[in-house]
Amino acid sequence: MKVELVSYDEAWPKEFEREQAHLLSLLRPWLHGTIEHVGSTSVPGISAKPIIDIMVGVRSLNESIDAIETLRTHGYSTHK
């Protein structure tokens, strides 16, 4: 698989903030902790894959099965 890096985009922090708000509305029942912008797009000024990586804090993976299904039905992909 070929990975393409692009120059830093000043819009990435705002894109994350929009996604963060949307995720908060979807995941409030399961949320424990914060929703964080992680990965290369979260580092100002560096080249990155143009994909906003997000980490969501939950109490436990077992308790979050319904949250994962909610994410998938709204078009998100999830990784363990």
mmCIF file of the C-alpha atoms, coordinates in Angstrom:
data_MODEL
# 
_entry.id   MODEL 
# 
loop_
_atom_site.group_PDB 
_atom_site.id 
_atom_site.type_symbol 
_atom_site.label_atom_id 
_atom_site.label_alt_id 
_atom_site.label_comp_id 
_atom_site.label_asym_id 
_atom_site.label_entity_id 
_atom_site.label_seq_id 
_atom_site.pdbx_PDB_ins_code 
_atom_site.Cartn_x 
_atom_site.Cartn_y 
_atom_site.Cartn_z 
_atom_site.occupancy 
_atom_site.B_iso_or_equiv 
_atom_site.pdbx_formal_charge 
_atom_site.auth_seq_id 
_atom_site.auth_comp_id 
_atom_site.auth_asym_id 
_atom_site.auth_atom_id 
_atom_site.pdbx_PDB_model_num 
ATOM 1  C CA . MET A 1 1  ? 0.000   0.000  0.000  1.00 0.00 ? 1  MET A CA 1 
ATOM 2  C CA . LYS A 1 2  ? 1.341   3.410  -0.975 1.00 0.00 ? 2  LYS A CA 1 
ATOM 3  C CA . VAL A 1 3  ? 1.164   6.112  1.698  1.00 0.00 ? 3  VAL A CA 1 
ATOM 4  C CA . GLU A 1 4  ? 0.956   9.723  0.567  1.00 0.00 ? 4  GLU A CA 1 
ATOM 5  C CA . LEU A 1 5  ? 2.212   12.512 2.798  1.00 0.00 ? 5  LEU A CA 1 
ATOM 6  C CA . VAL A 1 6  ? 1.007   16.048 2.263  1.00 0.00 ? 6  VAL A CA 1 
ATOM 7  C CA . SER A 1 7  ? 2.093   19.401 3.648  1.00 0.00 ? 7  SER A CA 1 
ATOM 8  C CA . TYR A 1 8  ? 0.516   20.515 6.919  1.00 0.00 ? 8  TYR A CA 1 
ATOM 9  C CA . ASP A 1 9  ? -2.971  21.942 6.438  1.00 0.00 ? 9  ASP A CA 1 
ATOM 10 C CA . GLU A 1 10 ? -4.053  24.785 8.736  1.00 0.00 ? 10 GLU A CA 1 
ATOM 11 C CA . ALA A 1 11 ? -7.639  23.451 8.464  1.00 0.00 ? 11 ALA A CA 1 
ATOM 12 C CA . TRP A 1 12 ? -6.877  20.174 10.277 1.00 0.00 ? 12 TRP A CA 1 
ATOM 13 C CA . PRO A 1 13 ? -7.415  21.526 13.826 1.00 0.00 ? 13 PRO A CA 1 
ATOM 14 C CA . LYS A 1 14 ? -10.841 22.930 12.841 1.00 0.00 ? 14 LYS A CA 1 
ATOM 15 C CA . GLU A 1 15 ? -11.757 19.664 11.092 1.00 0.00 ? 15 GLU A CA 1 
ATOM 16 C CA . PHE A 1 16 ? -10.918 17.837 14.308 1.00 0.00 ? 16 PHE A CA 1 
ATOM 17 C CA . GLU A 1 17 ? -13.032 20.249 16.376 1.00 0.00 ? 17 GLU A CA 1 
ATOM 18 C CA . ARG A 1 18 ? -16.055 19.591 14.124 1.00 0.00 ? 18 ARG A CA 1 
ATOM 19 C CA . GLU A 1 19 ? -15.560 15.833 14.401 1.00 0.00 ? 19 GLU A CA 1 
ATOM 20 C CA . GLN A 1 20 ? -15.034 16.102 18.143 1.00 0.00 ? 20 GLN A CA 1 
ATOM 21 C CA . ALA A 1 21 ? -18.394 17.883 18.548 1.00 0.00 ? 21 ALA A CA 1 
ATOM 22 C CA . HIS A 1 22 ? -20.133 15.298 16.369 1.00 0.00 ? 22 HIS A CA 1 
ATOM 23 C CA . LEU A 1 23 ? -18.560 12.400 18.276 1.00 0.00 ? 23 LEU A CA 1 
ATOM 24 C CA . LEU A 1 24 ? -19.541 13.971 21.580 1.00 0.00 ? 24 LEU A CA 1 
ATOM 25 C CA . SER A 1 25 ? -23.174 14.075 20.440 1.00 0.00 ? 25 SER A CA 1 
ATOM 26 C CA . LEU A 1 26 ? -23.037 10.417 19.346 1.00 0.00 ? 26 LEU A CA 1 
ATOM 27 C CA . LEU A 1 27 ? -21.002 8.932  22.179 1.00 0.00 ? 27 LEU A CA 1 
ATOM 28 C CA . ARG A 1 28 ? -21.982 10.842 25.312 1.00 0.00 ? 28 ARG A CA 1 
ATOM 29 C CA . PRO A 1 29 ? -23.460 7.720  27.049 1.00 0.00 ? 29 PRO A CA 1 
ATOM 30 C CA . TRP A 1 30 ? -20.175 5.817  26.711 1.00 0.00 ? 30 TRP A CA 1 
ATOM 31 C CA . LEU A 1 31 ? -17.666 8.648  27.001 1.00 0.00 ? 31 LEU A CA 1 
ATOM 32 C CA . HIS A 1 32 ? -15.204 8.524  29.873 1.00 0.00 ? 32 HIS A CA 1 
ATOM 33 C CA . GLY A 1 33 ? -12.402 11.029 29.616 1.00 0.00 ? 33 GLY A CA 1 
ATOM 34 C CA . THR A 1 34 ? -11.743 13.046 26.504 1.00 0.00 ? 34 THR A CA 1 
ATOM 35 C CA . ILE A 1 35 ? -11.842 12.957 22.729 1.00 0.00 ? 35 ILE A CA 1 
ATOM 36 C CA . GLU A 1 36 ? -8.318  13.651 21.468 1.00 0.00 ? 36 GLU A CA 1 
ATOM 37 C CA . HIS A 1 37 ? -6.733  14.566 18.133 1.00 0.00 ? 37 HIS A CA 1 
ATOM 38 C CA . VAL A 1 38 ? -3.820  12.125 17.735 1.00 0.00 ? 38 VAL A CA 1 
ATOM 39 C CA . GLY A 1 39 ? -1.442  11.151 14.979 1.00 0.00 ? 39 GLY A CA 1 
ATOM 40 C CA . SER A 1 40 ? 0.539   13.193 12.509 1.00 0.00 ? 40 SER A CA 1 
ATOM 41 C CA . THR A 1 41 ? -2.225  15.685 11.617 1.00 0.00 ? 41 THR A CA 1 
ATOM 42 C CA . SER A 1 42 ? -2.251  16.810 15.251 1.00 0.00 ? 42 SER A CA 1 
ATOM 43 C CA . VAL A 1 43 ? 1.336   18.105 15.045 1.00 0.00 ? 43 VAL A CA 1 
ATOM 44 C CA . PRO A 1 44 ? 1.475   21.635 13.588 1.00 0.00 ? 44 PRO A CA 1 
ATOM 45 C CA . GLY A 1 45 ? 3.858   22.115 10.706 1.00 0.00 ? 45 GLY A CA 1 
ATOM 46 C CA . ILE A 1 46 ? 4.770   18.530 9.818  1.00 0.00 ? 46 ILE A CA 1 
ATOM 47 C CA . SER A 1 47 ? 3.870   16.579 6.700  1.00 0.00 ? 47 SER A CA 1 
ATOM 48 C CA . ALA A 1 48 ? 1.226   13.927 7.324  1.00 0.00 ? 48 ALA A CA 1 
ATOM 49 C CA . LYS A 1 49 ? -1.211  11.454 5.841  1.00 0.00 ? 49 LYS A CA 1 
ATOM 50 C CA . PRO A 1 50 ? -4.324  13.602 5.294  1.00 0.00 ? 50 PRO A CA 1 
ATOM 51 C CA . ILE A 1 51 ? -6.406  11.564 7.758  1.00 0.00 ? 51 ILE A CA 1 
ATOM 52 C CA . ILE A 1 52 ? -7.608  12.994 11.072 1.00 0.00 ? 52 ILE A CA 1 
ATOM 53 C CA . ASP A 1 53 ? -6.923  10.325 13.720 1.00 0.00 ? 53 ASP A CA 1 
ATOM 54 C CA . ILE A 1 54 ? -9.091  10.569 16.820 1.00 0.00 ? 54 ILE A CA 1 
ATOM 55 C CA . MET A 1 55 ? -8.935  8.690  20.120 1.00 0.00 ? 55 MET A CA 1 
ATOM 56 C CA . VAL A 1 56 ? -12.006 8.451  22.360 1.00 0.00 ? 56 VAL A CA 1 
ATOM 57 C CA . GLY A 1 57 ? -11.801 7.588  26.044 1.00 0.00 ? 57 GLY A CA 1 
ATOM 58 C CA . VAL A 1 58 ? -14.258 4.916  27.240 1.00 0.00 ? 58 VAL A CA 1 
ATOM 59 C CA . ARG A 1 59 ? -14.613 3.017  30.525 1.00 0.00 ? 59 ARG A CA 1 
ATOM 60 C CA . SER A 1 60 ? -13.879 -0.356 28.926 1.00 0.00 ? 60 SER A CA 1 
ATOM 61 C CA . LEU A 1 61 ? -13.956 -1.909 25.464 1.00 0.00 ? 61 LEU A CA 1 
ATOM 62 C CA . ASN A 1 62 ? -16.524 -4.460 26.640 1.00 0.00 ? 62 ASN A CA 1 
ATOM 63 C CA . GLU A 1 63 ? -18.914 -1.686 27.698 1.00 0.00 ? 63 GLU A CA 1 
ATOM 64 C CA . SER A 1 64 ? -18.377 0.216  24.457 1.00 0.00 ? 64 SER A CA 1 
ATOM 65 C CA . ILE A 1 65 ? -19.613 -2.390 21.936 1.00 0.00 ? 65 ILE A CA 1 
ATOM 66 C CA . ASP A 1 66 ? -22.786 -0.355 21.346 1.00 0.00 ? 66 ASP A CA 1 
ATOM 67 C CA . ALA A 1 67 ? -20.693 2.795  20.891 1.00 0.00 ? 67 ALA A CA 1 
ATOM 68 C CA . ILE A 1 68 ? -18.610 1.055  18.234 1.00 0.00 ? 68 ILE A CA 1 
ATOM 69 C CA . GLU A 1 69 ? -21.758 0.028  16.378 1.00 0.00 ? 69 GLU A CA 1 
ATOM 70 C CA . THR A 1 70 ? -23.076 3.599  16.621 1.00 0.00 ? 70 THR A CA 1 
ATOM 71 C CA . LEU A 1 71 ? -19.844 4.878  15.079 1.00 0.00 ? 71 LEU A CA 1 
ATOM 72 C CA . ARG A 1 72 ? -19.990 2.360  12.254 1.00 0.00 ? 72 ARG A CA 1 
ATOM 73 C CA . THR A 1 73 ? -23.614 3.219  11.416 1.00 0.00 ? 73 THR A CA 1 
ATOM 74 C CA . HIS A 1 74 ? -22.529 6.860  11.102 1.00 0.00 ? 74 HIS A CA 1 
ATOM 75 C CA . GLY A 1 75 ? -19.718 6.053  8.661  1.00 0.00 ? 75 GLY A CA 1 
ATOM 76 C CA . TYR A 1 76 ? -16.736 5.922  11.016 1.00 0.00 ? 76 TYR A CA 1 
ATOM 77 C CA . SER A 1 77 ? -14.097 3.206  10.973 1.00 0.00 ? 77 SER A CA 1 
ATOM 78 C CA . THR A 1 78 ? -12.755 1.875  14.252 1.00 0.00 ? 78 THR A CA 1 
ATOM 79 C CA . HIS A 1 79 ? -9.526  0.169  15.278 1.00 0.00 ? 79 HIS A CA 1 
ATOM 80 C CA . LYS A 1 80 ? -8.594  -1.671 18.462 1.00 0.00 ? 80 LYS A CA 1 
# 
